[in-house]
Tab-separated table of C-alpha atoms in Angstrom:
chain	number	residue	atom	x	y	z
A	1	UNK	CA	-2.613	19.219	13.201
A	2	UNK	CA	-3.441	17.794	9.639
A	3	UNK	CA	-0.470	15.780	8.639
A	4	UNK	CA	-0.139	15.296	5.002
A	5	UNK	CA	3.514	14.228	5.119
A	6	UNK	CA	4.390	10.597	3.756
A	7	UNK	CA	6.776	7.845	4.584
A	8	UNK	CA	9.397	7.660	7.576
A	9	UNK	CA	8.824	9.816	10.981
A	10	UNK	CA	5.492	10.909	9.424
A	11	UNK	CA	3.184	8.125	8.598
A	12	UNK	CA	4.809	5.646	10.722
A	13	UNK	CA	3.401	6.629	14.206
A	14	UNK	CA	6.495	8.713	15.198
A	15	UNK	CA	4.619	12.029	14.164
A	16	UNK	CA	1.792	10.779	15.872
A	17	UNK	CA	3.316	9.950	19.162
A	18	UNK	CA	4.962	13.320	19.369
A	19	UNK	CA	1.509	14.966	18.890
A	20	UNK	CA	-0.087	12.380	21.471
A	21	UNK	CA	2.713	13.710	24.141
A	22	UNK	CA	2.040	17.511	23.219
A	23	UNK	CA	-1.707	16.650	23.836
A	24	UNK	CA	-2.291	18.327	20.450
A	25	UNK	CA	-5.282	16.980	18.015
A	26	UNK	CA	-4.646	15.453	14.791
A	27	UNK	CA	-6.221	14.050	11.466
A	28	UNK	CA	-5.654	10.384	10.765
A	29	UNK	CA	-4.502	7.279	12.130
A	30	UNK	CA	-3.169	7.066	15.807
A	31	UNK	CA	0.286	5.506	16.913
A	32	UNK	CA	-0.625	1.812	16.521
A	33	UNK	CA	-2.726	1.966	13.263
A	34	UNK	CA	0.376	4.293	11.655
A	35	UNK	CA	2.872	2.031	12.655
A	36	UNK	CA	1.218	-1.386	11.545
A	37	UNK	CA	0.246	0.069	8.050
A	38	UNK	CA	3.782	1.255	7.419
A	39	UNK	CA	5.556	-2.192	8.051
A	40	UNK	CA	4.479	-4.072	4.863
A	41	UNK	CA	5.502	-7.325	6.627
A	42	UNK	CA	3.633	-6.451	9.808
A	43	UNK	CA	0.394	-5.642	7.898
A	44	UNK	CA	0.523	-8.605	5.934
A	45	UNK	CA	0.612	-10.551	9.113
A	46	UNK	CA	-2.306	-8.869	10.554
A	47	UNK	CA	-4.207	-9.222	6.902
A	48	UNK	CA	-3.568	-12.897	7.529
A	49	UNK	CA	-5.003	-13.216	10.634
A	50	UNK	CA	-8.349	-11.482	9.443
A	51	UNK	CA	-8.783	-13.737	6.514
A	52	UNK	CA	-8.296	-10.605	4.216
A	53	UNK	CA	-6.400	-12.058	0.981
A	54	UNK	CA	-2.963	-10.770	0.341
A	55	UNK	CA	0.063	-12.108	-1.916
A	56	UNK	CA	2.743	-14.851	-0.253
A	57	UNK	CA	5.698	-13.159	1.256
A	58	UNK	CA	8.666	-13.518	3.409
A	59	UNK	CA	10.178	-11.205	5.651
A	60	UNK	CA	14.098	-10.885	5.765
A	61	UNK	CA	16.664	-8.718	7.649
A	62	UNK	CA	19.356	-6.458	6.281
A	63	UNK	CA	21.791	-8.881	8.618
A	64	UNK	CA	20.816	-12.286	6.961
A	65	UNK	CA	20.938	-10.726	3.484
A	66	UNK	CA	24.456	-9.258	4.073
A	67	UNK	CA	25.782	-12.462	5.589
A	68	UNK	CA	23.639	-15.478	4.133
A	69	UNK	CA	22.687	-13.916	0.569
A	70	UNK	CA	22.472	-17.299	-1.373
A	71	UNK	CA	20.179	-18.885	1.458
A	72	UNK	CA	17.861	-15.958	1.235
A	73	UNK	CA	17.593	-15.990	-2.279
A	74	UNK	CA	16.659	-19.716	-2.059
A	75	UNK	CA	14.253	-18.838	0.579
A	76	UNK	CA	12.501	-16.324	-1.499
A	77	UNK	CA	12.452	-18.531	-4.703
A	78	UNK	CA	10.059	-20.612	-2.598
A	79	UNK	CA	7.360	-18.282	-2.145
A	80	UNK	CA	6.362	-18.364	-6.066
A	81	UNK	CA	7.364	-18.627	-9.523
A	82	UNK	CA	9.122	-15.121	-10.953
A	83	UNK	CA	8.409	-12.502	-10.849
A	84	UNK	CA	8.675	-11.457	-7.488
A	85	UNK	CA	8.837	-7.852	-5.821
A	86	UNK	CA	11.472	-6.866	-3.278
A	87	UNK	CA	10.525	-3.888	-1.089
A	88	UNK	CA	11.520	-2.066	2.300
A	89	UNK	CA	9.087	-2.874	4.676
A	90	UNK	CA	8.971	0.443	6.206
A	91	UNK	CA	8.882	3.217	3.264
A	92	UNK	CA	6.294	4.384	0.954
A	93	UNK	CA	5.998	5.927	-2.852
A	94	UNK	CA	7.303	3.023	-4.327
A	95	UNK	CA	10.866	4.259	-3.056
A	96	UNK	CA	13.344	0.878	-3.278
A	97	UNK	CA	11.201	-1.456	-4.848
A	98	UNK	CA	12.052	-3.895	-7.754
A	99	UNK	CA	10.470	-6.144	-9.895
A	100	UNK	CA	12.778	-9.382	-10.259
A	101	UNK	CA	12.362	-11.872	-12.876
A	102	UNK	CA	15.559	-13.724	-12.410
A	103	UNK	CA	17.759	-14.930	-9.561
A	104	UNK	CA	20.110	-11.910	-10.446
A	105	UNK	CA	17.239	-9.446	-10.239
A	106	UNK	CA	16.442	-10.845	-7.035
A	107	UNK	CA	19.780	-10.608	-5.526
A	108	UNK	CA	20.098	-6.863	-6.899
A	109	UNK	CA	16.481	-6.398	-5.423
A	110	UNK	CA	17.428	-7.185	-1.868
A	111	UNK	CA	20.075	-4.953	-1.835
A	112	UNK	CA	18.463	-2.163	-3.034
A	113	UNK	CA	15.798	-2.537	-0.615
A	114	UNK	CA	18.352	-3.307	2.031
A	115	UNK	CA	19.662	0.418	1.412
A	116	UNK	CA	16.571	1.767	2.678
A	117	UNK	CA	15.510	-0.444	5.345
A	118	UNK	CA	16.878	-3.143	7.851
A	119	UNK	CA	13.545	-5.354	7.272
A	120	UNK	CA	12.798	-6.367	3.539
A	121	UNK	CA	9.675	-7.804	2.208
A	122	UNK	CA	9.683	-10.356	-0.863
A	123	UNK	CA	6.180	-11.052	-2.437
A	124	UNK	CA	4.824	-12.959	-5.252
A	125	UNK	CA	4.110	-10.512	-8.224
A	126	UNK	CA	1.355	-10.816	-10.756
A	127	UNK	CA	2.249	-9.968	-14.179
A	128	UNK	CA	-0.088	-7.004	-15.430
A	129	UNK	CA	-2.515	-6.850	-12.632
A	130	UNK	CA	-5.255	-4.441	-12.339
A	131	UNK	CA	-4.331	-1.844	-9.475
A	132	UNK	CA	-7.504	-0.564	-7.663
A	133	UNK	CA	-7.830	2.040	-4.952
A	134	UNK	CA	-10.541	3.032	-2.276
A	135	UNK	CA	-10.693	5.680	-0.143
A	136	UNK	CA	-11.906	5.391	3.483
A	137	UNK	CA	-13.242	8.183	5.804
A	138	UNK	CA	-14.414	8.025	9.344
A	139	UNK	CA	-13.605	6.509	12.688
A	140	UNK	CA	-15.741	4.255	14.730
A	141	UNK	CA	-18.243	4.095	11.687
A	142	UNK	CA	-15.998	4.415	8.476
A	143	UNK	CA	-17.514	4.713	4.725
A	144	UNK	CA	-15.908	3.761	1.766
A	145	UNK	CA	-15.766	5.658	-1.816
A	146	UNK	CA	-16.335	4.257	-5.102
A	147	UNK	CA	-12.880	2.368	-6.420
A	148	UNK	CA	-10.796	3.867	-9.074
A	149	UNK	CA	-8.246	2.309	-11.148
A	150	UNK	CA	-4.611	3.136	-11.980
A	151	UNK	CA	-3.318	2.351	-15.324
A	152	UNK	CA	0.633	2.846	-14.929
A	153	UNK	CA	2.540	3.025	-18.017
A	154	UNK	CA	5.622	1.767	-16.621
A	155	UNK	CA	6.350	-1.917	-15.179
A	156	UNK	CA	4.608	-0.844	-12.119
A	157	UNK	CA	3.301	2.354	-10.517
A	158	UNK	CA	6.841	3.515	-9.912
A	159	UNK	CA	8.031	6.643	-8.052
A	160	UNK	CA	8.873	8.525	-11.274
A	161	UNK	CA	5.391	7.955	-12.416
A	162	UNK	CA	3.801	9.309	-9.306
A	163	UNK	CA	5.892	12.170	-8.884
A	164	UNK	CA	7.733	13.259	-12.057
A	165	UNK	CA	6.201	11.648	-15.273
A	166	UNK	CA	2.600	11.865	-14.217
A	167	UNK	CA	1.664	9.720	-17.033
A	168	UNK	CA	-0.767	6.988	-15.266
A	169	UNK	CA	-4.375	7.362	-16.085
A	170	UNK	CA	-6.728	7.454	-13.324
A	171	UNK	CA	-10.202	5.803	-13.949
A	172	UNK	CA	-12.975	6.791	-11.689
A	173	UNK	CA	-14.918	4.721	-10.940
A	174	UNK	CA	-13.043	1.658	-12.019
A	175	UNK	CA	-14.931	-0.533	-14.562
A	176	UNK	CA	-15.981	-3.927	-12.549
A	177	UNK	CA	-19.320	-5.304	-12.045
A	178	UNK	CA	-20.967	-3.989	-8.903
A	179	UNK	CA	-20.701	-7.049	-6.966
A	180	UNK	CA	-16.908	-7.219	-7.178
A	181	UNK	CA	-16.655	-3.572	-6.050
A	182	UNK	CA	-18.960	-4.085	-3.029
A	183	UNK	CA	-16.867	-6.912	-1.841
A	184	UNK	CA	-13.625	-4.614	-2.368
A	185	UNK	CA	-15.270	-2.157	-0.295
A	186	UNK	CA	-15.919	-4.527	2.286
A	187	UNK	CA	-12.267	-5.716	2.386
A	188	UNK	CA	-11.109	-2.185	2.726
A	189	UNK	CA	-13.528	-1.588	5.657
A	190	UNK	CA	-12.305	-4.965	7.462
A	191	UNK	CA	-8.425	-3.912	6.787
A	192	UNK	CA	-9.191	-0.397	8.309
A	193	UNK	CA	-11.038	-1.580	11.358
A	194	UNK	CA	-8.292	-4.610	12.031
A	195	UNK	CA	-5.399	-2.274	11.623
A	196	UNK	CA	-7.330	0.355	14.218
A	197	UNK	CA	-7.121	3.034	11.442
A	198	UNK	CA	-8.669	6.235	11.809
A	199	UNK	CA	-9.737	9.373	9.856
A	200	UNK	CA	-8.675	8.534	6.289
A	201	UNK	CA	-6.950	5.928	4.405
A	202	UNK	CA	-6.510	4.861	0.844
A	203	UNK	CA	-6.798	1.153	0.521
A	204	UNK	CA	-4.827	-0.290	-2.421
A	205	UNK	CA	-5.747	-3.757	-4.171
A	206	UNK	CA	-4.382	-5.687	-7.144
A	207	UNK	CA	-6.571	-8.022	-9.300
A	208	UNK	CA	-4.982	-10.839	-11.195
A	209	UNK	CA	-6.668	-10.489	-14.786
A	210	UNK	CA	-6.468	-14.285	-15.484
A	211	UNK	CA	-8.106	-15.602	-12.370
A	212	UNK	CA	-10.064	-12.334	-11.045
A	213	UNK	CA	-8.515	-13.165	-7.488
A	214	UNK	CA	-8.548	-10.012	-5.350
A	215	UNK	CA	-5.199	-9.221	-3.073
A	216	UNK	CA	-5.208	-6.253	-0.793
A	217	UNK	CA	-1.618	-4.667	-1.102
A	218	UNK	CA	-1.446	-1.994	1.523
A	219	UNK	CA	-3.298	0.736	3.232
A	220	UNK	CA	-1.948	4.177	3.239
A	221	UNK	CA	-2.928	6.128	6.280
A	222	UNK	CA	-1.993	9.485	4.526
A	223	UNK	CA	-2.686	9.257	1.218
A	224	UNK	CA	-1.800	12.165	-1.487
A	225	UNK	CA	-4.120	14.963	-0.770
A	226	UNK	CA	-3.420	17.576	-3.730
A	227	UNK	CA	-6.737	18.066	-5.681
A	228	UNK	CA	-5.620	15.560	-8.270
A	229	UNK	CA	-5.016	13.208	-6.136
A	230	UNK	CA	-6.718	10.073	-5.916
A	231	UNK	CA	-8.004	9.830	-2.379
A	232	UNK	CA	-9.965	12.987	-3.073
A	233	UNK	CA	-10.966	12.354	-6.331
A	234	UNK	CA	-12.572	9.049	-5.542
A	235	UNK	CA	-14.519	11.053	-2.725
A	236	UNK	CA	-15.566	13.654	-5.256
A	237	UNK	CA	-16.884	10.865	-7.559
A	238	UNK	CA	-18.751	9.649	-4.429
A	239	UNK	CA	-20.225	12.884	-3.654
A	240	UNK	CA	-18.046	14.280	-1.212
A	241	UNK	CA	-16.333	17.509	-2.450
A	242	UNK	CA	-12.896	18.808	-1.813
A	243	UNK	CA	-13.888	21.450	0.729
A	244	UNK	CA	-16.244	19.185	2.468
A	245	UNK	CA	-13.913	16.361	2.757
A	246	UNK	CA	-11.391	18.789	4.691
A	247	UNK	CA	-13.821	19.774	7.106
A	248	UNK	CA	-15.078	16.234	7.815
A	249	UNK	CA	-11.423	15.111	8.569
């Protein structure tokens, strides 16, 4: 099986568990890697344990938000100055994500995210970050592609921009010093191994334009796989054509 479905019940380890029970071979991360990378809070815990830089965050649950919203808002505001981002912990494609620039935004963002998941992540935002993506391919000895840059036209890389409007620009390779790209490729490999990923993954980074600090944002264990998606385009730019990529996987 070559799974190319995103999100809940397909990218979170449940489909992989079904295939394991049925003794059917499949492409990509197993149950553990899929589950860890899907939950943004748990994923960040693992990154911190492996000294991989990620933005400051807290995880809240739906029950405490519904019963103690003011207390949750106060705790969230201690993460960092606005902007803050609220996200469902277990979802993808930027669904349910809000950029919050005030306490009112934050309250609304909490409730929006809580409509999608019982675990909600709040993390520090960066104004106008560079969004960098690197593709990883392999099992025990994974390799990385060149880095690419997504240049969104919206306030961040939203669902509408990814799937409806198609307005974001993709720059491949990303324009950056060689040592910076190499550092990010090594972080991508470290994160891939730390989460027990396999086969394929797209590792997403944010770069603060002011400080040039690099933050690993997330790993997508089932990246977009159309001919115009970033994962195959990065490999094409790295010398692995689309048919060859499918064959390797």
